[in-house]
Tab-separated table of C-alpha atoms in Angstrom:
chain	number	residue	atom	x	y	z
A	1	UNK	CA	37.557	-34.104	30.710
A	2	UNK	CA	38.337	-31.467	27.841
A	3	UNK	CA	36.256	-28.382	28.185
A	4	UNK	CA	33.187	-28.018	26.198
A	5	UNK	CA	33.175	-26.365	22.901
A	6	UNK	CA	30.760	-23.580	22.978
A	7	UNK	CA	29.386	-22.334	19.512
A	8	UNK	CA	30.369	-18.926	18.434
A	9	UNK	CA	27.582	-16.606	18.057
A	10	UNK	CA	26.088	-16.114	14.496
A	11	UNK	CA	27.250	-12.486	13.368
A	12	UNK	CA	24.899	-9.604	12.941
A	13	UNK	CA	24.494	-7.784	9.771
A	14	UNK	CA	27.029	-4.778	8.948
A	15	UNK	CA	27.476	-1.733	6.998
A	16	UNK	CA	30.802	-2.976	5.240
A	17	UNK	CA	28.710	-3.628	2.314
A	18	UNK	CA	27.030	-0.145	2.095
A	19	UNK	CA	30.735	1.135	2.683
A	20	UNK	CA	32.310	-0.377	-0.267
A	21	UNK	CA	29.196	1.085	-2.706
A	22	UNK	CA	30.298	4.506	-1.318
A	23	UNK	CA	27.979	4.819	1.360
A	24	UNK	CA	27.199	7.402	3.494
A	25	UNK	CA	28.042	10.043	0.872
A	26	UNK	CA	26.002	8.046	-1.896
A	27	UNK	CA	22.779	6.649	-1.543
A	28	UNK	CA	23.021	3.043	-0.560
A	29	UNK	CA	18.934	1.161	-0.472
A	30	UNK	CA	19.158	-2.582	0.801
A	31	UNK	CA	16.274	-4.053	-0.667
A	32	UNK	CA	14.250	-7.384	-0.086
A	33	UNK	CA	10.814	-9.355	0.018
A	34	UNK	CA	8.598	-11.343	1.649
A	35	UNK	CA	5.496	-13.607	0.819
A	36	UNK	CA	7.391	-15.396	-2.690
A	37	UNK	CA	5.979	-18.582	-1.225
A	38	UNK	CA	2.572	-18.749	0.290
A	39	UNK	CA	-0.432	-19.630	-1.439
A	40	UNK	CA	-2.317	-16.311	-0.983
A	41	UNK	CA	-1.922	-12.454	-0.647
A	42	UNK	CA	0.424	-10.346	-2.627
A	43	UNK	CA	4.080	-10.264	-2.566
A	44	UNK	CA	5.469	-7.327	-0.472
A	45	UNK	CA	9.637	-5.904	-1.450
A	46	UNK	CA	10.704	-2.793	0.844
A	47	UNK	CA	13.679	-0.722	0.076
A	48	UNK	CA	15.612	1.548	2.861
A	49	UNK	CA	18.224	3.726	2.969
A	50	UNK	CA	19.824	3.527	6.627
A	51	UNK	CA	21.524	6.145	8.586
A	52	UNK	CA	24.803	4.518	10.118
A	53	UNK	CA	24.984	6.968	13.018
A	54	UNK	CA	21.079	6.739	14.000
A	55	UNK	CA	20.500	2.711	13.093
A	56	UNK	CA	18.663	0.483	15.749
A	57	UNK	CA	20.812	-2.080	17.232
A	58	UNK	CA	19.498	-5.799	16.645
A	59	UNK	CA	19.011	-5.474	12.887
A	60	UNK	CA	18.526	-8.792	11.192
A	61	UNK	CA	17.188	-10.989	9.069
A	62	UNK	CA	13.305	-11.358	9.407
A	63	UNK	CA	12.864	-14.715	9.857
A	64	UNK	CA	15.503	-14.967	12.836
A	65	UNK	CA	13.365	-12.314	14.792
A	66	UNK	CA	10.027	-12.711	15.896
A	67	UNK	CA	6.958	-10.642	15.347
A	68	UNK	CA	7.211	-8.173	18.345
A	69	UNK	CA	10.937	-7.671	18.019
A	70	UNK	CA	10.403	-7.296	14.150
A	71	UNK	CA	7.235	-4.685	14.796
A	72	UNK	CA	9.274	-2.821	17.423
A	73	UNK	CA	12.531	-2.683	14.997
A	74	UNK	CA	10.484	-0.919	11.786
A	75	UNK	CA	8.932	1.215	14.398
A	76	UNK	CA	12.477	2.693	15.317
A	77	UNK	CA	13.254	2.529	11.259
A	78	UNK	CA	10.777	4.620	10.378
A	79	UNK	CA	11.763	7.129	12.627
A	80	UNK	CA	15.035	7.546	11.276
A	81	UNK	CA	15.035	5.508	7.963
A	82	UNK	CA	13.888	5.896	4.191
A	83	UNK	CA	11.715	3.698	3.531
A	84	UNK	CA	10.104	2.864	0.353
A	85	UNK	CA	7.231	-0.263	0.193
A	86	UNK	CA	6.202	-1.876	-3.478
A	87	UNK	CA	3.406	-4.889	-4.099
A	88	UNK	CA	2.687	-6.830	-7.055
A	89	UNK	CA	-0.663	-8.351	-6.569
A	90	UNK	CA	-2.353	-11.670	-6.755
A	91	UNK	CA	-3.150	-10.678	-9.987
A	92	UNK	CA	0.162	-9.583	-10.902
A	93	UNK	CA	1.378	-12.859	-9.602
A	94	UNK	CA	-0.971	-15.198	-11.457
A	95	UNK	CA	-0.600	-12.827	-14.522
A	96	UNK	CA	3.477	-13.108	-14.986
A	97	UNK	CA	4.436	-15.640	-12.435
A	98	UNK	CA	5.978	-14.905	-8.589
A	99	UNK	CA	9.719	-14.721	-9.861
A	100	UNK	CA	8.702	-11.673	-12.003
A	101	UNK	CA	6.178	-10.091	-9.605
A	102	UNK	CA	8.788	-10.195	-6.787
A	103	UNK	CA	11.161	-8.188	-9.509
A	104	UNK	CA	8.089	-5.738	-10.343
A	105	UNK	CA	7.772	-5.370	-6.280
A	106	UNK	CA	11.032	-4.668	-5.625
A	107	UNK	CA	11.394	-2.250	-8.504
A	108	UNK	CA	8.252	-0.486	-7.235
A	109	UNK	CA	9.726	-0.476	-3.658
A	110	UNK	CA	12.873	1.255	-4.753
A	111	UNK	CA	11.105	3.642	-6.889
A	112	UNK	CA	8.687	4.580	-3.719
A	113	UNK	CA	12.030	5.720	-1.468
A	114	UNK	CA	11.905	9.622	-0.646
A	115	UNK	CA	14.617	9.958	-2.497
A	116	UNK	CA	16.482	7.903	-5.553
A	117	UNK	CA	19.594	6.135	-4.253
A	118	UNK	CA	22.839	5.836	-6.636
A	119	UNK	CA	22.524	1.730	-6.282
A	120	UNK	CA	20.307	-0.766	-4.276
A	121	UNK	CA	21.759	-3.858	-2.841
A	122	UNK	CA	19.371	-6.829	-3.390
A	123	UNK	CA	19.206	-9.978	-1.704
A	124	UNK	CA	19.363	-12.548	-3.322
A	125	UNK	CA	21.103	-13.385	-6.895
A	126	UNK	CA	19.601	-11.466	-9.251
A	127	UNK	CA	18.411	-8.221	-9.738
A	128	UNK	CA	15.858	-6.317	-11.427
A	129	UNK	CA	15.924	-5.012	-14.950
A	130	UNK	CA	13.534	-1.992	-14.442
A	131	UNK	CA	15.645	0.019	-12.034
A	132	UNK	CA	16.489	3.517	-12.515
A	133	UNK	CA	19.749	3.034	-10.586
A	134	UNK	CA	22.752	0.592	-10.361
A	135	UNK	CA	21.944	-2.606	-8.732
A	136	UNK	CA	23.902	-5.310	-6.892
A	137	UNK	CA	22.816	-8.835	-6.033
A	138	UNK	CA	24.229	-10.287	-2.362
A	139	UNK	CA	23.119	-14.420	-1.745
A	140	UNK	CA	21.964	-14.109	1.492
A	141	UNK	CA	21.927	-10.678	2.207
A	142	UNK	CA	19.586	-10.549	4.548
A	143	UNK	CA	21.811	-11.745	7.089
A	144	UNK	CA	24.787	-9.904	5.983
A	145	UNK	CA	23.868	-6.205	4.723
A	146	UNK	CA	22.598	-3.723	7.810
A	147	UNK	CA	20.291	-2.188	4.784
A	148	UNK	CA	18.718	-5.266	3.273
A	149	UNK	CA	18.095	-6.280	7.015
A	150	UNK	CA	16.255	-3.658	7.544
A	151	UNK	CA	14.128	-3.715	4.069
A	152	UNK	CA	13.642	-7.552	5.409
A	153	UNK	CA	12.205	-6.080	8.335
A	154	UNK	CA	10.073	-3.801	6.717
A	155	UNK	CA	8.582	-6.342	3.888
A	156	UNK	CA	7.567	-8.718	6.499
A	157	UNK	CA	5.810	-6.136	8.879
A	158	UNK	CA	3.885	-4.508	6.176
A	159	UNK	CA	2.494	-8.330	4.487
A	160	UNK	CA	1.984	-9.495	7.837
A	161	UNK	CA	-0.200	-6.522	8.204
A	162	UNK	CA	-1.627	-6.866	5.089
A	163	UNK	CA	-3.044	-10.709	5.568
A	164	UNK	CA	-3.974	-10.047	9.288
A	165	UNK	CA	-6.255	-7.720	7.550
A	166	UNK	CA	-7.185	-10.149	4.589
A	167	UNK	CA	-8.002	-12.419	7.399
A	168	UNK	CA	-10.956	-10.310	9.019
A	169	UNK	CA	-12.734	-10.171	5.098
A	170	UNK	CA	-12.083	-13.877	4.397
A	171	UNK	CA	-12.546	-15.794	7.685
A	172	UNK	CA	-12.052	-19.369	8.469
A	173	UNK	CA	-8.329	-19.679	6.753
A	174	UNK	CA	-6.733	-18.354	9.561
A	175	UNK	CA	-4.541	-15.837	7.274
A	176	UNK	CA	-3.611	-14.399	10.883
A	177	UNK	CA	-1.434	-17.259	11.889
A	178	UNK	CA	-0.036	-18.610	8.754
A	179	UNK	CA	-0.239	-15.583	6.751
A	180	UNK	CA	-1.016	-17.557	3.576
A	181	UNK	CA	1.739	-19.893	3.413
A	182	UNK	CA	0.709	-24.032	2.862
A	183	UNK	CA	0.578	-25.078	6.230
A	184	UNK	CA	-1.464	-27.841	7.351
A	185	UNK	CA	-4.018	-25.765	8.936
A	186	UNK	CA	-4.554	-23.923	5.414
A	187	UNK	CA	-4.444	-26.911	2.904
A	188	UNK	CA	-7.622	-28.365	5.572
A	189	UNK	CA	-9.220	-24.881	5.519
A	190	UNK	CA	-8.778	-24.849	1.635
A	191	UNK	CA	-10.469	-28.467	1.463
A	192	UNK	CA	-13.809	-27.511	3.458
A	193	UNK	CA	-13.892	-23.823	1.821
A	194	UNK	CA	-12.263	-23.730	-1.220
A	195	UNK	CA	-10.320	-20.817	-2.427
A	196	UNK	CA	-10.654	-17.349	-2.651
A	197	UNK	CA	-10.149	-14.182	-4.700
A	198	UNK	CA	-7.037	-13.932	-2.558
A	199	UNK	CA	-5.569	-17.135	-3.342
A	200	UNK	CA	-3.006	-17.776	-6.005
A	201	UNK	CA	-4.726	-19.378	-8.916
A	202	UNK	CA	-1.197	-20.180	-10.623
A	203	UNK	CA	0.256	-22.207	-7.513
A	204	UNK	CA	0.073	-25.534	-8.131
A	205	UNK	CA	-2.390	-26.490	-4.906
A	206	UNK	CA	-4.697	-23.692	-6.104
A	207	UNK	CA	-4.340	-24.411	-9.478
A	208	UNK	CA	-5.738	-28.173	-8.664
A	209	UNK	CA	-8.693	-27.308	-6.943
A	210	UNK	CA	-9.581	-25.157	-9.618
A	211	UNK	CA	-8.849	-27.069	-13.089
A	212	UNK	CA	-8.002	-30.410	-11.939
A	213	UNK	CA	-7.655	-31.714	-15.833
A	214	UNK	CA	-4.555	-28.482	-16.331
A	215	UNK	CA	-1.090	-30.333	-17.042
A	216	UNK	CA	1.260	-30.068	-14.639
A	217	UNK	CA	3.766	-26.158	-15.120
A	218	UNK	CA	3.528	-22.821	-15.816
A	219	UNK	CA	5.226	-21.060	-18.679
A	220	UNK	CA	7.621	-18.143	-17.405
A	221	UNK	CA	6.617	-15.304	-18.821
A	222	UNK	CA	9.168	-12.896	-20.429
A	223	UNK	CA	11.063	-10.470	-19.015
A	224	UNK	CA	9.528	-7.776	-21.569
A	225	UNK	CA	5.944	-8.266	-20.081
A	226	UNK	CA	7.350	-7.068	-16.698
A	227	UNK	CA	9.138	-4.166	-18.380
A	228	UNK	CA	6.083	-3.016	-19.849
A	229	UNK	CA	4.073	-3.075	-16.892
A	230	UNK	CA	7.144	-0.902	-14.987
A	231	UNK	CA	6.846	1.227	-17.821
A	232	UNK	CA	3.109	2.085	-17.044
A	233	UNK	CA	3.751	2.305	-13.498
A	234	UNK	CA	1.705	-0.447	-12.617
């Protein structure tokens, strides 16, 4: 009987992106979000500037850690990390849609870092326009670039935080355990209790409850309503 084929182990992050951008002499930020797809809450985008010689071990991306490893993981980042956090609110969402808020996040994230960085690495495949520095897009990033694991990290922490809190001023969701997304639990909550201030009037679910008689889409709204809003530091 031929010996058993055992699966390779999926690789860790690295720093071979930072590298190429010039890091550590130049200022290399990973940056990324979380919350583009729940229902309620804000949309959170972190940006960090690692140090090589003092990162934690185990950095990856968010979703393939769980909540204590991820909470113990920023705890060690922010002890030797720069970390800058930006949110674009319900509001914000509803207002220019979730693709552009994420982009107003993320430039708000970057500009909140102790200190500007020469170019941010962004996961994903675009980038945003506001930006005071050079800008790279990586497809999955999060599970390739050391830096944009660790802004992963710290995006997910601080909403997670955020909508544990929501929870205790808007009980009977459950914003605790789903943290807004449209699971099961929250569509039946939704149904008995309707939506709240919190709750993404623009998403499609929310959107139904509220003006059942809407036609179905959203207009995007242009990329020069987002620029104005970074100009006014919103």
């Amino acid at each position: 009987m031929p010996p058993r084929k055992t699966k390779a182990p999926a690789a860790l992050p690295d720093y071979a992106f930072e590298t190429e951008e010039g890091a550590p002499s130049r200022l290399v930020c990973g940056v990324d979000e979380a919350g583009r797809g729940p229902l309620a809450g804000p949309v959170v985008a972190a940006a960090v500037i690692i140090d090589i010689a003092t990162c934690p071990q185990g950095l990856n991306d968010s979703k393939k850690l769980d909540a204590a490893r991820r909470e113990a993981l920023l705890a060690e980042l922010e002890a030797c990390a720069e970390i800058g956090v930006g949110i674009a609110s319900v509001e914000e969402i509803d207002e220019i849609n979730i693709l552009q808020a994420t982009m107003l996040a993320m430039t708000r994230a970057v500009a909140a870092l102790p200190r500007a960085p020469h170019i941010a690495l962004i996961d994903g495949n675009r980038c945003p326009r506001g930006l005071a520095c050079a800008s790279r897009a990586i497809v999955r990033g999060d599970g390739l670039v050391l830096s944009i694991a660790a802004a992963s990290i710290a995006a997910k922490v601080t909403r997670d935080r955020m909508m544990t809190a929501l929870a205790e001023t808007h009980p009977g969701y459950g914003f605790e355990n789903h943290m807004g997304y449209g699971t099961p639990a929250h569509l039946d909550a939704l149904s008995r209790l309707g939506p709240t201030p919190i709750h993404r009037q623009s998403f499609a679910p929310i959107r139904k409850m509220l003006s059942p008689a809407l036609p179905e889409g959203l207009d995007l709204v242009p990329d020069e309503s987002v620029n104005l809003l970074i100009q006014k530091n919103y």
